[in-house]
XYZ file of C-alpha atoms in Angstrom:
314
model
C 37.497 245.829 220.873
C 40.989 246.167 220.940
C 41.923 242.923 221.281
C 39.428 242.146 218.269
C 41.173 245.139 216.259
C 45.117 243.108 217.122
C 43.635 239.798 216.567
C 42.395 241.268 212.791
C 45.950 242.456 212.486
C 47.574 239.173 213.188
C 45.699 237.067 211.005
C 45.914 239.930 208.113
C 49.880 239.570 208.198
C 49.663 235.402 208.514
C 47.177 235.167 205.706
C 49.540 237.217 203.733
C 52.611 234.654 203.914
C 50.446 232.292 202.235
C 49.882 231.403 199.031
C 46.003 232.197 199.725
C 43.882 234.419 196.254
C 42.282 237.247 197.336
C 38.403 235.339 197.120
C 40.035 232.998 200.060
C 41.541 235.723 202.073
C 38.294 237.757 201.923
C 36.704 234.520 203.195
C 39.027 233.730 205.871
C 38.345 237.440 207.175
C 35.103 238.139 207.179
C 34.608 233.809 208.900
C 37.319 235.480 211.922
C 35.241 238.861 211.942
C 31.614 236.670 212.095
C 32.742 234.425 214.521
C 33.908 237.349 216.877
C 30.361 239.697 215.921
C 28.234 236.739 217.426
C 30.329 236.505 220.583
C 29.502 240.731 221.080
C 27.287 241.116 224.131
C 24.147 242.628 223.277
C 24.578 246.079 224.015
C 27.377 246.175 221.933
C 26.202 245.747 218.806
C 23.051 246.711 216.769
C 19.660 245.335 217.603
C 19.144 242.275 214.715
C 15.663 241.811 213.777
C 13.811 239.174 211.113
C 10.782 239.393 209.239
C 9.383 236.824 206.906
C 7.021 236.622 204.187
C 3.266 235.654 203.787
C 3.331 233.198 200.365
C 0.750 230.366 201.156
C 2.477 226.776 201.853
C 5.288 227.343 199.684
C 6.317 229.601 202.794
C 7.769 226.597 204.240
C 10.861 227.763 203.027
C 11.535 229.774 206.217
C 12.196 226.827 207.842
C 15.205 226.124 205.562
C 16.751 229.484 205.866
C 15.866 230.137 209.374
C 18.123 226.632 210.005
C 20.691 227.853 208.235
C 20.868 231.344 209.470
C 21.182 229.648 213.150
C 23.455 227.246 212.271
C 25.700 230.717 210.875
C 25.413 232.094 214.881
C 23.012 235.084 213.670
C 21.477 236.796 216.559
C 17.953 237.484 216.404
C 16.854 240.120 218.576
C 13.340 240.482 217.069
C 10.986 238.797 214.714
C 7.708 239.044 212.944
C 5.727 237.555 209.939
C 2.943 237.751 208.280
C 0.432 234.268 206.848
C 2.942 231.729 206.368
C 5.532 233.415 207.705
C 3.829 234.295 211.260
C 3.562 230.675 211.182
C 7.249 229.967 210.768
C 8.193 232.715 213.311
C 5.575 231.516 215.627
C 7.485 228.212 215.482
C 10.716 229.447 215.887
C 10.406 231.491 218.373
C 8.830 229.456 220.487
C 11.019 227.066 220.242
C 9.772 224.370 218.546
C 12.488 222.046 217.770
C 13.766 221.906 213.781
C 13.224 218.518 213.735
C 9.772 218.706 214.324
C 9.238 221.947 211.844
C 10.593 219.910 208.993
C 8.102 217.256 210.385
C 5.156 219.370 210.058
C 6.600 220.121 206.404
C 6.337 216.606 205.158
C 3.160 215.896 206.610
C 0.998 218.631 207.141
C -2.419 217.735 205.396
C -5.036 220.804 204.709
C -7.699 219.404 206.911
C -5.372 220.564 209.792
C -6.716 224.084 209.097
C -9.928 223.568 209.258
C -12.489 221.446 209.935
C -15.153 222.027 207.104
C -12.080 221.106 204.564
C -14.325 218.082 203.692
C -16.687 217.495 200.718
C -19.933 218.622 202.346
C -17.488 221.934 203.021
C -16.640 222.413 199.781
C -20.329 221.480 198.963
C -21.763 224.746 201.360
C -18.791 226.620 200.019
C -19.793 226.381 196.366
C -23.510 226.508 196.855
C -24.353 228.493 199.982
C -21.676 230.798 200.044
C -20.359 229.362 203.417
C -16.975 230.455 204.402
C -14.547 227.797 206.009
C -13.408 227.716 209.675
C -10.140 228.171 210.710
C -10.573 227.167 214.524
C -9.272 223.918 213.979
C -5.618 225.647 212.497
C -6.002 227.558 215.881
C -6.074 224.787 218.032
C -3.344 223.112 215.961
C -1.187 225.854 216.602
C -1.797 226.136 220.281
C -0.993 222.426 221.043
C 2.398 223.023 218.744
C 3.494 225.824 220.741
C 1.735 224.976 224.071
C -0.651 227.244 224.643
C 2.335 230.286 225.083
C 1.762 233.714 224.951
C 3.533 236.327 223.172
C 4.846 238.021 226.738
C 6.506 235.051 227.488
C 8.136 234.335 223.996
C 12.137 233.824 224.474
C 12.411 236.176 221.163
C 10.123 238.606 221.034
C 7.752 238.223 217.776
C 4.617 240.233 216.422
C 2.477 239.042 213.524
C 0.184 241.037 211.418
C -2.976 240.689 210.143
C -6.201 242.842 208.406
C -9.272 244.305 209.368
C -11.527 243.543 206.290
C -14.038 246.157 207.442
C -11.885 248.627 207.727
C -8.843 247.772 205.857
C -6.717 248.948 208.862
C -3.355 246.900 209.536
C -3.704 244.864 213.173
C -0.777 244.158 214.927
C -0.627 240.809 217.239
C 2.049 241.105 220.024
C 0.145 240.024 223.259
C -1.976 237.601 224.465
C -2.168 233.745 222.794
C 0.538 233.476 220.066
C -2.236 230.761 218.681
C -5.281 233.428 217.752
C -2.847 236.149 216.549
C -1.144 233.207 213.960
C -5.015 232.109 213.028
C -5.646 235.711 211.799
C -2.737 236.009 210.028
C -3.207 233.437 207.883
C -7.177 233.879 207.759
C -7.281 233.595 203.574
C -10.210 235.917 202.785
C -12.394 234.261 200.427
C -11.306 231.058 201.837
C -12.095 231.372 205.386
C -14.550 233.447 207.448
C -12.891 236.189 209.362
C -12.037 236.133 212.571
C -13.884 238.047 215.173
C -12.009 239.667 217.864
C -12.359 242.645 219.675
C -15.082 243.972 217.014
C -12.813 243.275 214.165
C -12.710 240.657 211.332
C -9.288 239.997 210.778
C -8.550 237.504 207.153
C -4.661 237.478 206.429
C -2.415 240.126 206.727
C -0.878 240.058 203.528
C -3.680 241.766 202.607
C -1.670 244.820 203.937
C 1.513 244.090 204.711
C 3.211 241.206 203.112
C 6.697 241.125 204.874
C 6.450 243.475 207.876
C 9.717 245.020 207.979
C 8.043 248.067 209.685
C 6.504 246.064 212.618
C 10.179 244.609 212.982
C 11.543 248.238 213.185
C 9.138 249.736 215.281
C 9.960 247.010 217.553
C 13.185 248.026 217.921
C 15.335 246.387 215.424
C 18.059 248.146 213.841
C 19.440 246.300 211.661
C 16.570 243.958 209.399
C 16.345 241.114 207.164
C 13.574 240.106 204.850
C 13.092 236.509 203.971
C 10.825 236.477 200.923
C 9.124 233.213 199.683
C 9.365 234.854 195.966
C 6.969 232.816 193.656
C 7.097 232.841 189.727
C 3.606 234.003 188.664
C 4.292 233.561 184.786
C 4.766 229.988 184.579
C 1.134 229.298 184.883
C -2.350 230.306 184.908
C -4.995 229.023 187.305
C -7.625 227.174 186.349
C -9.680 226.863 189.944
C -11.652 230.067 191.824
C -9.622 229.058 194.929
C -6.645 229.389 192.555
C -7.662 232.754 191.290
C -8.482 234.118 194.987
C -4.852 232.487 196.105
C -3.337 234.214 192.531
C -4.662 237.625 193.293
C -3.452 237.620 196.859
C 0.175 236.969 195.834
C -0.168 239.998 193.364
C -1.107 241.937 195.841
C 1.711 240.950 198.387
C 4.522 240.947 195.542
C 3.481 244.823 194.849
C 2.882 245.380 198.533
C 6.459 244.008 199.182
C 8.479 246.310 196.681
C 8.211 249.024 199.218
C 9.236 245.931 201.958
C 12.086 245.638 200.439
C 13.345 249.211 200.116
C 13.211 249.432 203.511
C 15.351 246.161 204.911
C 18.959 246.165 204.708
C 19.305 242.908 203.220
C 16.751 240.795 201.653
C 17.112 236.914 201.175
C 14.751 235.418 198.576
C 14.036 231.852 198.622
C 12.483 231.714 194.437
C 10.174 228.901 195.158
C 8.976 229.322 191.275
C 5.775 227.509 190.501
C 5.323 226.166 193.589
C 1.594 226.473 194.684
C 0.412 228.151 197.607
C -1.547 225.357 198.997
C 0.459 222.647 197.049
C 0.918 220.235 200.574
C 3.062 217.586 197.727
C 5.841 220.170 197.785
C 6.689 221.438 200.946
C 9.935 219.803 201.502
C 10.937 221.181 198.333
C 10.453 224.632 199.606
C 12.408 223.691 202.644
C 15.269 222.746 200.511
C 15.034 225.960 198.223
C 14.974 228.326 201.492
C 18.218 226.791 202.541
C 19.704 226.707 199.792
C 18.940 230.307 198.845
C 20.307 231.228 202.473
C 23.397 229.635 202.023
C 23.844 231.501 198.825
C 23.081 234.524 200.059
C 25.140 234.083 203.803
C 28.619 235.695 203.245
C 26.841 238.903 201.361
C 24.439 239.220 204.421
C 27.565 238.701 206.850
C 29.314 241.289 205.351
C 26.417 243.377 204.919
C 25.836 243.118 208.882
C 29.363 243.395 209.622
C 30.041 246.812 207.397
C 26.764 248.447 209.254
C 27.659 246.895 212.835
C 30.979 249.172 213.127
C 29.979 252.361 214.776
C 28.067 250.320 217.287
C 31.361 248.130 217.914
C 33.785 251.372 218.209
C 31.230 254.005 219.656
């Protein structure tokens, strides 16, 4: 670190023999002191760790800040998510290619998640009280990620999802990263719960909207929450799957107060009106969840850098 501490020194006393305002020289600074804090070996600085939001499709917006926060360096030590989030980190961490996220972001149709999405479906849903299926998202997800487990993850990632017996948070770290995503985003009211291990798990926003605490008790020290923030006042629904999908994101945005205490720097993508199953504008979300990133970058940098020092000088 002593050669880091020097190397601070000399580019301090060149930046001062230029004309440079203090805006630029705070810039140039903190860009030498990022570029050196991603080059730190592991055990030398603090344990990163990245937790994004549930928020329905318009939680697409991960993808843009997770590419932006890569394309920054950021090391990511540990992740989790919860709904459309645990889809995102499920993704990402198992290294599906950007190119192929954004992809599944312009052209990923509702019948992918389940099969009874059809007009007989909605016919048995309206009429005989018949729950969807969400095997068929399952499936999609295991042929995305091919068929990994969470052991064998190169980042290791835990998803969260609800007990609707019970109301007791379940925490999906091992076995197929497929069936632990499928629960996570299990919509109740929408689709039928899934049965594992005598539980019936719908999505875990239900209890934990952005699970900072999984990320922590995974061993993360330093976290930061990605929040697909919606505007709720611009509009009222007008369907019962819109009032079910309404009363959900209450839930989550009073759920995630508490979430957001507890990070040490939140970014939030405001994805406004966008709705939560609204397949038209998911590239929009993309676009506002980089954007929002980028934003937000040299404040989380700084933020990082400020609470990485006693790890780099212990």
């Amino acid at each position: 670190m002593k050669k880091i501490f020097f190397c601070l020194l000399s580019l301090i006393l060149a930046v001062n023999s230029f004309a440079l305002t203090s805006k630029e020289e705070d810039a140039l600074v903190r860009e030498f002191l990022w570029h050196e804090f991603v080059l730190l070996p592991k055990d030398k600085r603090p344990k990163i760790g990245v937790t994004l939001s549930a928020g329905g499709l318009r939680g697409f917006s991960h993808i843009g800040s997770m590419e932006v926060l890569m394309e920054s360096g950021l090391p990511v030590d540990y992740m989790t998510g919860t709904s459309m989030g645990c889809i995102v980190g499920a993704l990402f961490t198992a290294g599906v290619s950007q190119e192929r996220m954004h992809n599944l972001a312009s052209d990923m149709p509702l019948s992918s998640l389940s099969s009874d999405l059809t007009l007989v479906g909605a016919i048995k849903y309206i009429f005989n009280d018949k729950l969807f299926s969400s095997q068929k998202f399952q499936d999609f997800i295991d042929n995305e990620v091919g068929g990994v487990y969470y052991e064998n993850l190169t980042i290791p990632f835990a998803c969260v999802s609800a007990d609707i017996k019970t109301g007791e948070k379940v925490v999906f770290d091992s076995g197929p990263v497929a069936r632990g995503v499928r629960a996570s985003m299990n919509l109740p009211g929408i689709f039928a719960p899934v049965e594992y291990r005598q539980r019936y798990l719908v999505d875990g926003g239900v209890v934990d909207y952005m699970p900072v605490d999984i990320v922590r008790e995974m061993g993360a020290d330093w976290v930061l929450a990605i929040f697909a923030l919606p505007d709720y006042s611009r509009n009222v629904p007008s369907t019962i799957m819109g009032y079910v999908l309404r009363t959900a994101d209450l839930r989550g945005a009073y759920l995630t107060t508490n979430s957001e205490k507890d990070a040490n720097f939140v970014i939030a993508a405001r994805v406004g009106d966008i709705g939560a199953m609204d397949v038209k504008e998911t590239l929009k979300a993309v676009d506002i969840g980089a954007k929002a990133t980028i934003k937000d970058l040299a404040a989380m940098q700084e933020n990082l850098l400020l609470f990485s020092i006693d790890y780099v000088f212990k």
